[in-house]
Each structure stands twice: as structure tokens, then as C-alpha cells.
Amino acid sequence: ANTIWAYATVGVMPGSELGEGLEMQAVATMQSFNPQNVANTMWAYATLGVTPGSELVAGLERHAVAMVQGFKPQAISNTMWAYATLGLTPGSE
């Protein structure tokens, strides 16, 4: 979460191999993400103009639903902005 966020913050697109590796790592570790990690990850992809893979999006969404009570307003706002920017529609959960 922090690495892709850092790339987005400085406005630099990671190379394709690194980008794929970061996404795979996010999928593998997303269960340990807190609400801010979820929001930052989605924000980063949207800021870079890259739609993450469906496995990452679906997994982050499921994880977010499971811990929705922990989301602060800013994290909700950033996550929803990312969905809108990427043209994604949240699931019905």
C-alpha cells in the first residue's frame, strides 16, 4: 500500500514489472490492511490512472466491508473518489 501510494504521490508510474509485483503483493497482504491502507491503495491507482486488477479490487472491497466501522470520513471519501475516477461501481455489499 505504501509503495504504490508513494509512486502516486510523486506522480511517477512504476515500471510494468514492478507495478505487477506491487499488485501481487497487495493481493497477498490485503488482509492485513487497515482502512487507510485500503483507501490509499485505491487512491494511488486512481491518481496514476491505472485500474487495478479485478482480484485486487474485489478483495479490497470485501476487506473494506468487513471493517467498515473503522473507516474515517477521509478514507471513505478517498475510496469513493477512486472508484468514481476509475469508473468502477462498488458491489452491493
mmCIF file with all atom_site columns, C-alpha atoms in Angstrom, residues 36-87:
data_model
loop_
_atom_site.group_PDB
_atom_site.id
_atom_site.type_symbol
_atom_site.label_atom_id
_atom_site.label_alt_id
_atom_site.label_comp_id
_atom_site.label_asym_id
_atom_site.label_entity_id
_atom_site.label_seq_id
_atom_site.pdbx_PDB_ins_code
_atom_site.Cartn_x
_atom_site.Cartn_y
_atom_site.Cartn_z
_atom_site.occupancy
_atom_site.B_iso_or_equiv
_atom_site.pdbx_formal_charge
_atom_site.auth_seq_id
_atom_site.auth_comp_id
_atom_site.auth_asym_id
_atom_site.auth_atom_id
_atom_site.pdbx_PDB_model_num
ATOM 1  C CA . GLN A 1 36 ? -6.298  3.836  5.488   1.00 0.00 ? 36 GLN A CA 1
ATOM 2  C CA . ASN A 1 37 ? -4.256  1.233  3.576   1.00 0.00 ? 37 ASN A CA 1
ATOM 3  C CA . VAL A 1 38 ? -7.338  0.303  1.553   1.00 0.00 ? 38 VAL A CA 1
ATOM 4  C CA . ALA A 1 39 ? -8.125  3.944  0.814   1.00 0.00 ? 39 ALA A CA 1
ATOM 5  C CA . ASN A 1 40 ? -4.514  4.804  -0.016  1.00 0.00 ? 40 ASN A CA 1
ATOM 6  C CA . THR A 1 41 ? -4.183  1.858  -2.369  1.00 0.00 ? 41 THR A CA 1
ATOM 7  C CA . MET A 1 42 ? -7.328  2.716  -4.313  1.00 0.00 ? 42 MET A CA 1
ATOM 8  C CA . TRP A 1 43 ? -6.403  6.429  -4.298  1.00 0.00 ? 43 TRP A CA 1
ATOM 9  C CA . ALA A 1 44 ? -2.949  5.619  -5.672  1.00 0.00 ? 44 ALA A CA 1
ATOM 10 C CA . TYR A 1 45 ? -4.253  3.568  -8.575  1.00 0.00 ? 45 TYR A CA 1
ATOM 11 C CA . ALA A 1 46 ? -6.811  6.243  -9.441  1.00 0.00 ? 46 ALA A CA 1
ATOM 12 C CA . THR A 1 47 ? -4.219  9.010  -9.193  1.00 0.00 ? 47 THR A CA 1
ATOM 13 C CA . LEU A 1 48 ? -1.956  7.077  -11.560 1.00 0.00 ? 48 LEU A CA 1
ATOM 14 C CA . GLY A 1 49 ? -4.912  6.450  -13.892 1.00 0.00 ? 49 GLY A CA 1
ATOM 15 C CA . VAL A 1 50 ? -4.494  2.684  -13.646 1.00 0.00 ? 50 VAL A CA 1
ATOM 16 C CA . THR A 1 51 ? -7.375  0.346  -12.922 1.00 0.00 ? 51 THR A CA 1
ATOM 17 C CA . PRO A 1 52 ? -6.130  -2.404 -10.611 1.00 0.00 ? 52 PRO A CA 1
ATOM 18 C CA . GLY A 1 53 ? -6.913  -5.989 -11.468 1.00 0.00 ? 53 GLY A CA 1
ATOM 19 C CA . SER A 1 54 ? -10.286 -7.418 -10.557 1.00 0.00 ? 54 SER A CA 1
ATOM 20 C CA . GLU A 1 55 ? -8.784  -9.696 -7.886  1.00 0.00 ? 55 GLU A CA 1
ATOM 21 C CA . LEU A 1 56 ? -7.327  -6.709 -6.040  1.00 0.00 ? 56 LEU A CA 1
ATOM 22 C CA . VAL A 1 57 ? -10.436 -4.552 -6.391  1.00 0.00 ? 57 VAL A CA 1
ATOM 23 C CA . ALA A 1 58 ? -12.784 -7.330 -5.259  1.00 0.00 ? 58 ALA A CA 1
ATOM 24 C CA . GLY A 1 59 ? -10.513 -8.307 -2.376  1.00 0.00 ? 59 GLY A CA 1
ATOM 25 C CA . LEU A 1 60 ? -10.098 -4.752 -1.137  1.00 0.00 ? 60 LEU A CA 1
ATOM 26 C CA . GLU A 1 61 ? -13.832 -4.225 -1.376  1.00 0.00 ? 61 GLU A CA 1
ATOM 27 C CA . ARG A 1 62 ? -14.591 -7.365 0.660   1.00 0.00 ? 62 ARG A CA 1
ATOM 28 C CA . HIS A 1 63 ? -11.984 -6.360 3.217   1.00 0.00 ? 63 HIS A CA 1
ATOM 29 C CA . ALA A 1 64 ? -13.374 -2.814 3.414   1.00 0.00 ? 64 ALA A CA 1
ATOM 30 C CA . VAL A 1 65 ? -16.896 -4.109 4.021   1.00 0.00 ? 65 VAL A CA 1
ATOM 31 C CA . ALA A 1 66 ? -15.616 -6.333 6.827   1.00 0.00 ? 66 ALA A CA 1
ATOM 32 C CA . MET A 1 67 ? -14.059 -3.375 8.634   1.00 0.00 ? 67 MET A CA 1
ATOM 33 C CA . VAL A 1 68 ? -16.339 -0.547 7.528   1.00 0.00 ? 68 VAL A CA 1
ATOM 34 C CA . GLN A 1 69 ? -16.811 0.657  11.106  1.00 0.00 ? 69 GLN A CA 1
ATOM 35 C CA . GLY A 1 70 ? -13.116 1.554  11.227  1.00 0.00 ? 70 GLY A CA 1
ATOM 36 C CA . PHE A 1 71 ? -13.193 3.859  8.205   1.00 0.00 ? 71 PHE A CA 1
ATOM 37 C CA . LYS A 1 72 ? -12.794 7.559  8.927   1.00 0.00 ? 72 LYS A CA 1
ATOM 38 C CA . PRO A 1 73 ? -14.631 10.036 6.662   1.00 0.00 ? 73 PRO A CA 1
ATOM 39 C CA . GLN A 1 74 ? -11.439 10.889 4.739   1.00 0.00 ? 74 GLN A CA 1
ATOM 40 C CA . ALA A 1 75 ? -10.766 7.233  3.942   1.00 0.00 ? 75 ALA A CA 1
ATOM 41 C CA . ILE A 1 76 ? -14.345 6.762  2.737   1.00 0.00 ? 76 ILE A CA 1
ATOM 42 C CA . SER A 1 77 ? -14.089 9.891  0.609   1.00 0.00 ? 77 SER A CA 1
ATOM 43 C CA . ASN A 1 78 ? -10.757 8.862  -0.926  1.00 0.00 ? 78 ASN A CA 1
ATOM 44 C CA . THR A 1 79 ? -12.005 5.366  -1.679  1.00 0.00 ? 79 THR A CA 1
ATOM 45 C CA . MET A 1 80 ? -15.202 6.600  -3.315  1.00 0.00 ? 80 MET A CA 1
ATOM 46 C CA . TRP A 1 81 ? -13.251 9.221  -5.296  1.00 0.00 ? 81 TRP A CA 1
ATOM 47 C CA . ALA A 1 82 ? -11.006 6.437  -6.569  1.00 0.00 ? 82 ALA A CA 1
ATOM 48 C CA . TYR A 1 83 ? -13.998 4.332  -7.638  1.00 0.00 ? 83 TYR A CA 1
ATOM 49 C CA . ALA A 1 84 ? -15.539 7.309  -9.450  1.00 0.00 ? 84 ALA A CA 1
ATOM 50 C CA . THR A 1 85 ? -12.268 8.294  -11.102 1.00 0.00 ? 85 THR A CA 1
ATOM 51 C CA . LEU A 1 86 ? -11.645 4.759  -12.321 1.00 0.00 ? 86 LEU A CA 1
ATOM 52 C CA . GLY A 1 87 ? -15.260 4.291  -13.449 1.00 0.00 ? 87 GLY A CA 1
#
